[in-house]
Coordinates of C-alpha atoms in Angstrom, one line a residue:
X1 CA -18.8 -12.8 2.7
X2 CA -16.6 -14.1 5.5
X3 CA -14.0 -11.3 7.1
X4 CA -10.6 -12.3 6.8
X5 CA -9.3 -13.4 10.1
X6 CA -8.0 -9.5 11.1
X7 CA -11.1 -8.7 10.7
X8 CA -13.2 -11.3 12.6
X9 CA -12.5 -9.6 15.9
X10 CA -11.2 -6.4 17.4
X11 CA -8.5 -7.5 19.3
X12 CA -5.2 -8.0 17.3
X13 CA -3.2 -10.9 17.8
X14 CA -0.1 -12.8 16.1
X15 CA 0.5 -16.6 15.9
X16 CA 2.3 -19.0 13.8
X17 CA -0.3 -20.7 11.1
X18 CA 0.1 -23.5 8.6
X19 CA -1.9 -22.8 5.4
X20 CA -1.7 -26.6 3.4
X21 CA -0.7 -29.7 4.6
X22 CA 2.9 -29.5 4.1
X23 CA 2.5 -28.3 7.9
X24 CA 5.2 -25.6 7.6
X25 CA 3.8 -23.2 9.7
X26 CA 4.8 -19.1 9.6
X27 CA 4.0 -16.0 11.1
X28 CA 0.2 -14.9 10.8
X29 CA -1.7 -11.7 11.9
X30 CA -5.6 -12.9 12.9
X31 CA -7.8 -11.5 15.7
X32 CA -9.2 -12.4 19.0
X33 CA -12.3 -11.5 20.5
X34 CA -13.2 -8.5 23.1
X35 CA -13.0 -9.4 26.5
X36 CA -16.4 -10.7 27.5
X37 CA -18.6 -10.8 30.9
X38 CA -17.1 -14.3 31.4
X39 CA -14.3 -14.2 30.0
X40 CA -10.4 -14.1 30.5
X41 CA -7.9 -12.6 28.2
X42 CA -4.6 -14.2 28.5
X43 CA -1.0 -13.1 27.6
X44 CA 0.7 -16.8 26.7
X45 CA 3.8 -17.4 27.8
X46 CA 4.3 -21.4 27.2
X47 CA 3.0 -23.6 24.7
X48 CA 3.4 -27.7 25.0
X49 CA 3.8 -29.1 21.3
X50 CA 1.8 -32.1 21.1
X51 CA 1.7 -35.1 18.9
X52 CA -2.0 -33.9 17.5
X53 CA -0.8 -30.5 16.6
X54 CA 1.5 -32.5 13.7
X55 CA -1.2 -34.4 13.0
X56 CA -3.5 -31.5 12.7
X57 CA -1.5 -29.1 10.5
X58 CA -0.8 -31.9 7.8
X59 CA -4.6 -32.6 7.8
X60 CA -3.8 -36.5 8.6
X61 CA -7.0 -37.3 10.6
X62 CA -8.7 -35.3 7.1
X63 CA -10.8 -32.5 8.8
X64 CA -8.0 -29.7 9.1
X65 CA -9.5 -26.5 8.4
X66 CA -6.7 -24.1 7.3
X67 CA -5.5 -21.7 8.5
X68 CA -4.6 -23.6 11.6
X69 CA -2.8 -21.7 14.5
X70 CA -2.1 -24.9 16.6
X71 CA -1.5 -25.3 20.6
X72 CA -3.7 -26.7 23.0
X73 CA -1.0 -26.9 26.3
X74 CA -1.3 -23.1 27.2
X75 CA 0.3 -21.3 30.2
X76 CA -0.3 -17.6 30.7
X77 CA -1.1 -15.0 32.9
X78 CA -4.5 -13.2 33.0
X79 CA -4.7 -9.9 31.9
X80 CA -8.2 -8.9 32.0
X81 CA -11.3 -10.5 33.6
X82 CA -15.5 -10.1 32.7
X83 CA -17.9 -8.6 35.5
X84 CA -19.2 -12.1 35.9
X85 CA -15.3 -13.8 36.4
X86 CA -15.0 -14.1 40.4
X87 CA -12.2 -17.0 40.2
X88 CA -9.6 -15.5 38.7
X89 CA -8.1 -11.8 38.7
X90 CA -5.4 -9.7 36.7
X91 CA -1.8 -11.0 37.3
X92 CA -2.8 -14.7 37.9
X93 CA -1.2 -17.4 36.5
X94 CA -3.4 -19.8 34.4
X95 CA -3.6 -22.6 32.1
X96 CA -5.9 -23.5 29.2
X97 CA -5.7 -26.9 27.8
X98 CA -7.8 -29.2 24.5
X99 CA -11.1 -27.6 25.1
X100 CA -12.7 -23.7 25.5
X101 CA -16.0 -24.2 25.2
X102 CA -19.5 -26.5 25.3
X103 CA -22.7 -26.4 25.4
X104 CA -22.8 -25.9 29.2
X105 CA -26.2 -27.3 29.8
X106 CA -26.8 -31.2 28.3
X107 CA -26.4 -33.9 30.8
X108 CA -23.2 -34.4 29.8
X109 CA -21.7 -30.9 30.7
X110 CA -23.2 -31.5 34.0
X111 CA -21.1 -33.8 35.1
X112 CA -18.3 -32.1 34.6
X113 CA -17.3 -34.3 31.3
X114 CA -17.3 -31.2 29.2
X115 CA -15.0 -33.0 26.7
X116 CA -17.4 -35.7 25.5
X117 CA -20.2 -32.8 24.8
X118 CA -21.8 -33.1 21.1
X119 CA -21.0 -28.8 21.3
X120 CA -17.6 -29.3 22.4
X121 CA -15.5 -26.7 20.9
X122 CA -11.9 -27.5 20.6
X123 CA -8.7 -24.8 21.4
X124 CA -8.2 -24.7 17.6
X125 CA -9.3 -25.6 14.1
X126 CA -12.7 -25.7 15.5
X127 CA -15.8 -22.8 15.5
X128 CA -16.8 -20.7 18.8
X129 CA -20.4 -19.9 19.6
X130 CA -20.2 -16.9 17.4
X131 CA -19.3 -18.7 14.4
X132 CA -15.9 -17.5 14.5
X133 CA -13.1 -19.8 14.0
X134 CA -10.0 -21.1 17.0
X135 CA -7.1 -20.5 16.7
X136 CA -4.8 -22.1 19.8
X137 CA -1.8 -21.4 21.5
X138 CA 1.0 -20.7 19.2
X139 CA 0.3 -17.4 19.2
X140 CA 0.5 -14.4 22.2
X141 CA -2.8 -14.3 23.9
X142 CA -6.3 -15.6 23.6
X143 CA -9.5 -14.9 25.5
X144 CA -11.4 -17.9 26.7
X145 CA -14.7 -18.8 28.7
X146 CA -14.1 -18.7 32.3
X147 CA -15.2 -22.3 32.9
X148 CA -12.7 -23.0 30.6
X149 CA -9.5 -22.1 32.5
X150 CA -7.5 -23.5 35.3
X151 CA -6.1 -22.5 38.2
X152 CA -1.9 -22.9 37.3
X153 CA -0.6 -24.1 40.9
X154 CA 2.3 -21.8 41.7
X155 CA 4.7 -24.8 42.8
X156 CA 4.4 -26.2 39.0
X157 CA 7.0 -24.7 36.4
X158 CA 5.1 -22.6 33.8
X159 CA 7.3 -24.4 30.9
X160 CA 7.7 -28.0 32.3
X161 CA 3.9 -27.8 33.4
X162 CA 2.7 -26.9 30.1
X163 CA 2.3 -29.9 28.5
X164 CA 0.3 -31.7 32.0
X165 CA -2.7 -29.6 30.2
X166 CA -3.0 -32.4 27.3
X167 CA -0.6 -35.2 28.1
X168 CA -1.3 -34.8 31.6
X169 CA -5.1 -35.1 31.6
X170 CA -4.7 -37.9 29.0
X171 CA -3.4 -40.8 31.4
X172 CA -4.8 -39.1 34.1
X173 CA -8.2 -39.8 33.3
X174 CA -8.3 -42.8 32.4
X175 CA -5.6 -44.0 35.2
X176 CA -8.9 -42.4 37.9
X177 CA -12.0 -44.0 35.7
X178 CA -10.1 -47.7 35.1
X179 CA -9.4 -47.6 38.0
X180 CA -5.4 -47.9 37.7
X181 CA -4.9 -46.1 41.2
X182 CA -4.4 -49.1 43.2
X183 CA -1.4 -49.2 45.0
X184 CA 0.9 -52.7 44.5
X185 CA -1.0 -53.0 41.4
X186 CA 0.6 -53.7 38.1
X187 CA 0.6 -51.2 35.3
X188 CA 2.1 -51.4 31.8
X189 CA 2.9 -48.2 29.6
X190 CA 2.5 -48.9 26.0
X191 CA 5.3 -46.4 24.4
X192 CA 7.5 -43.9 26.5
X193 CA 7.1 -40.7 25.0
X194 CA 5.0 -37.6 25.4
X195 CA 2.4 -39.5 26.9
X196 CA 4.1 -42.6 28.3
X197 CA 6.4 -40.8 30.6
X198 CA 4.1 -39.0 32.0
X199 CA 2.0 -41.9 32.9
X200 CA 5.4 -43.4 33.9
X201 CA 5.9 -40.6 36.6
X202 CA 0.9 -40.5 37.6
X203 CA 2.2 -44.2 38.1
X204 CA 4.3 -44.1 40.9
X205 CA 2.8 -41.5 42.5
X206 CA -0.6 -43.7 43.1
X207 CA 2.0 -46.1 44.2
X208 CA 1.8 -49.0 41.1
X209 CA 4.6 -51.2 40.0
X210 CA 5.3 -49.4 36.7
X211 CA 6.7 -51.6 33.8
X212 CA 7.7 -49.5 30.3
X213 CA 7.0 -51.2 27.4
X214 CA 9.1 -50.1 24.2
X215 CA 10.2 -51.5 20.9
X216 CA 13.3 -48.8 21.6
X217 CA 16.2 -50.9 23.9
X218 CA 17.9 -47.3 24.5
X219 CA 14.6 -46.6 26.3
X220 CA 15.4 -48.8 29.1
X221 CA 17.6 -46.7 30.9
X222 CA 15.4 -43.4 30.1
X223 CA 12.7 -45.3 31.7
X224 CA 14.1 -47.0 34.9
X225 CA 16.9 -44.2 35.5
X226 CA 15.7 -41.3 34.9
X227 CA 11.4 -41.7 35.2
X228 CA 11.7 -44.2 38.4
X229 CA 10.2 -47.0 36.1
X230 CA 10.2 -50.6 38.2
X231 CA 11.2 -52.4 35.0
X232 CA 11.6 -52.3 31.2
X233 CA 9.9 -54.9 28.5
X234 CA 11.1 -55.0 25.2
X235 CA 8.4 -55.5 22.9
X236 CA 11.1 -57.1 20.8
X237 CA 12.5 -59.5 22.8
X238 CA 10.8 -63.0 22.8
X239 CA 11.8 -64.6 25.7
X240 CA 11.2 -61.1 28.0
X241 CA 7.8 -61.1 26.7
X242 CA 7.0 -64.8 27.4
X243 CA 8.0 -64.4 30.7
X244 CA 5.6 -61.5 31.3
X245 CA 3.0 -62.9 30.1
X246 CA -0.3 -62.6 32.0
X247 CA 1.2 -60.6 35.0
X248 CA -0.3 -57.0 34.2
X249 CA -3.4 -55.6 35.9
X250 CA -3.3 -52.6 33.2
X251 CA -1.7 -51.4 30.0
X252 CA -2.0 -47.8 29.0
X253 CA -1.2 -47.9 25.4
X254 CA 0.0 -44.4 23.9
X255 CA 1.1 -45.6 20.7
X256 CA 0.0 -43.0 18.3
X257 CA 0.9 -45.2 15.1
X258 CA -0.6 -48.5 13.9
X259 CA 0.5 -51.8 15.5
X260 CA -0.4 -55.5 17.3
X261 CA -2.8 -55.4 20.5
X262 CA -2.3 -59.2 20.7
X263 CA 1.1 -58.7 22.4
X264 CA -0.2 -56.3 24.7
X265 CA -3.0 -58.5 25.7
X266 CA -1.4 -61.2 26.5
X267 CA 0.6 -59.1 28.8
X268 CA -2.6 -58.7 30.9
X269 CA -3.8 -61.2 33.9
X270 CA -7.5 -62.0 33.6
X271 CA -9.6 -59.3 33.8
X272 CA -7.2 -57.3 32.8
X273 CA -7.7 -54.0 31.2
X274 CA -5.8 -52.5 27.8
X275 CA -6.8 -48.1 27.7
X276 CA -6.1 -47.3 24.6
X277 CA -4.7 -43.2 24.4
X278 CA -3.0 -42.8 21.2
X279 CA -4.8 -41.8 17.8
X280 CA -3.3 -43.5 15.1
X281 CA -4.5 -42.7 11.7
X282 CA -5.8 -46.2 11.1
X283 CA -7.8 -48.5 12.6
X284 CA -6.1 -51.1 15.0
X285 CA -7.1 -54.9 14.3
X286 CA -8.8 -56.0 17.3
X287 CA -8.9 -59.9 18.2
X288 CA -11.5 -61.1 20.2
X289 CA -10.3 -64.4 21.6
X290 CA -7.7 -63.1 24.0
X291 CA -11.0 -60.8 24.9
X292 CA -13.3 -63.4 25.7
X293 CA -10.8 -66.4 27.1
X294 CA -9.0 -63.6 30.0
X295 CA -12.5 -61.8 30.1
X296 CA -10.1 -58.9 29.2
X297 CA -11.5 -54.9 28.9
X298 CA -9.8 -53.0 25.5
X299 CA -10.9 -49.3 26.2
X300 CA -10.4 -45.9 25.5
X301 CA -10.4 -42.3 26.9
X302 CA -10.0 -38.5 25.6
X303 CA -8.7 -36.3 27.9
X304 CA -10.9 -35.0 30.9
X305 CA -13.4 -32.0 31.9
X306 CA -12.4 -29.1 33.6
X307 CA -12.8 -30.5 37.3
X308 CA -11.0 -33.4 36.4
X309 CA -8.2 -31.5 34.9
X310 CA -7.8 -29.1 37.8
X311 CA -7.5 -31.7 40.1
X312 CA -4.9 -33.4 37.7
X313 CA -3.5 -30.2 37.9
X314 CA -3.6 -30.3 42.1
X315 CA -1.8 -33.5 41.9
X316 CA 0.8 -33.0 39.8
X317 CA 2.2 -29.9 42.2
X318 CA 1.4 -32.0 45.1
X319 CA 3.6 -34.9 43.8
X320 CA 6.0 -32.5 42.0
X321 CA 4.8 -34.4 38.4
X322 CA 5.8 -32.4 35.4
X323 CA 6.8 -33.1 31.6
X324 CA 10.5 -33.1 30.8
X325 CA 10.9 -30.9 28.0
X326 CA 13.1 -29.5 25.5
X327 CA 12.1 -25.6 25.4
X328 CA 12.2 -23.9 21.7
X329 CA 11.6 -20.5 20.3
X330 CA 8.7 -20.1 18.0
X331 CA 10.9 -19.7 15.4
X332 CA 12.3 -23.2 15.9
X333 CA 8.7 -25.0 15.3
X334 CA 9.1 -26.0 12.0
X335 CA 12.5 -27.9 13.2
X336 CA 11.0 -29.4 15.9
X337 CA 7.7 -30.8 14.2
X338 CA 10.0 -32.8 11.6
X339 CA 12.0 -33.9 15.1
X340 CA 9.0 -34.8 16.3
X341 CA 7.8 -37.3 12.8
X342 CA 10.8 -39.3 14.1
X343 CA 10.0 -39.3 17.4
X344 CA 13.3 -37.3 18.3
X345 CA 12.5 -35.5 21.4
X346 CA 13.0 -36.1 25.2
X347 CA 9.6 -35.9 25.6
X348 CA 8.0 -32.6 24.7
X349 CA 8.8 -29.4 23.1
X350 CA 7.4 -26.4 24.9
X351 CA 7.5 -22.9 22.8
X352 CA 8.4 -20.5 24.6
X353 CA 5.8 -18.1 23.6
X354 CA 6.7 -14.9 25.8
X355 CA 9.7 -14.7 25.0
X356 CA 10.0 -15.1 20.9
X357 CA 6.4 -13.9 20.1
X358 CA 5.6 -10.0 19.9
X359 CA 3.3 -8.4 18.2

């Protein structure tokens, strides 16, 4: 018979779980494993609220596995290390982000792309090596692999950095693999929210012209104003969009709901490419003309491996890249996640964690 989740381990701990997929989440007692040889216990301070972490506790993709202690943009500060842990010591501040573990040795894992493991094991609503279940980063501290944590740059705000550790790596990755780090080259963002204006902000740091493209006209001024944007295209708007037509090199598309890619590929110039980032919960219709006739790319990417995120990590302090965030209180999640349905944020909530969490 399976323990009960203060049972599991002998460390207690205190989140906030949803049970059912009404996605009301509440306070919940569980347990966290001792501190291992190579591991790192750490006290959480911020936690990013991402769009998965809605889809998650309402079981929309359909593999929730409840309870579900969400969070997967984690800031914290170590508080104990293993014998075998020589990167990181007490005191330090550190980041864990979509992924703590793998299986560490397929060819995969040793390239650093410990995200696309078969044995990847996810922050939450996944199962560790032991069996045990994740629970994420709504909650106030967690003990993770050492290969599974990041150095937290001390020039990157804990709260506003926070979300770099999902959203971030997102556009990153595929911005460094598509190669969409060309200066003077054109690049279209697909949606302006969590995502988008983050890959807004990676854009102009590789030195792209950056052009937002929204179905929202109040956007415009968020996105050239305020996130350095070179232009705004309202998806919309007829004649804006015939007169782009055919002058992107790349589209990051973060739309996390169902709609057209014809539009969006007819934005692109031949051999253009259209990076697909968002999850909706349905398939996308995909034509093939525009494909074949441009010799246009449609791809995709998941986030990144821990190398790849550190350096993400590097380059956001070193360009002064972070998320702009609305910060809540842990008691305020259940507000913010029906915010969030109607896309009312400016861009991401961050919880607080250290603050409105005790045990």
């Amino acid at each position: 018979m399976a323990k009960p989740p203060t049972e599991e381990h002998p460390q207690k701990a205190l989140g906030w779980a949803a049970t059912d997929n009404s996605g009301v989440l509440s306070p919940f007692h569980f347990s966290r494993r001792d501190n291992g040889e190579n591991d790192v216990t750490i006290k959480i301070l911020y936690c990013g609220v991402c769009h998965s972490d809605l889809h998650s506790v309402k079981n929309e993709w359909g593999f929730t596995n409840y309870p579900i202690v969400p969070g997967h943009e984690i800031v914290g500060v170590v508080t104990k290390v293993g014998t075998n842990v020589k990167k990181f010591k007490e005191g330090e501040r550190v980041g864990v982000g979509v992924i703590v573990g793998s299986c560490e040795t397929c060819e995969i894992c040793h390239q650093d792309l410990e995200n696309y493991c078969p044995r990847t094991i996810f922050t939450y609503n996944a199962h560790d090596h032991d069996g045990s279940k994740t629970y994420g980063g709504y909650s106030n501290m967690v003990v993770v692999n050492q290969r599974f944590v990041l150095r937290f740059p001390d020039n990157l705000a804990p709260d506003a950095g926070a979300p770099l550790l999902c959203a971030g790596i997102t556009v990153y990755s595929p911005m460094k693999y598509y190669g969409m780090t060309e200066p003077g080259k054109h690049l279209g963002v697909a949606g302006l929210g969590g995502l988008g204006h983050v890959a807004v902000k990676m854009g102009k740091a590789f030195g792209l012209k950056v052009t937002v493209i929204s179905g929202s006209p109040n956007k415009e001024s968020e996105a050239i104003d305020r996130l350095g944007a070179d232009a705004f295209l309202l998806s919309s708007d007829p004649a804006k969009i015939k007169a782009s037509l055919g002058t992107m090199d790349f589209i990051i598309d973060t739309v996390a709901a169902v709609h057209p890619l014809t539009p969006l590929l007819a934005l692109l110039k031949l051999n253009g490419k259209l990076i697909t980032v968002g999850l909706p919960d349905k398939p996308l219709e995909l034509p093939v003309f525009p494909l074949v006739l441009g010799r246009k790319m449609v791809g995709g990417s998941d986030i990144g491996g821990i190398k790849e995120t550190q350096e993400m990590l590097d380059f956001c302090a070193k360009h002064d890249i972070t998320a702009d965030i609305e910060l809540i209180k842990m008691e305020e999640i259940n507000t913010a996640f029906e915010r969030l349905a109607k896309s009312d944020v400016r861009y991401r909530f961050v919880i607080d964690v250290g603050s409105s969490l005790s045990q």
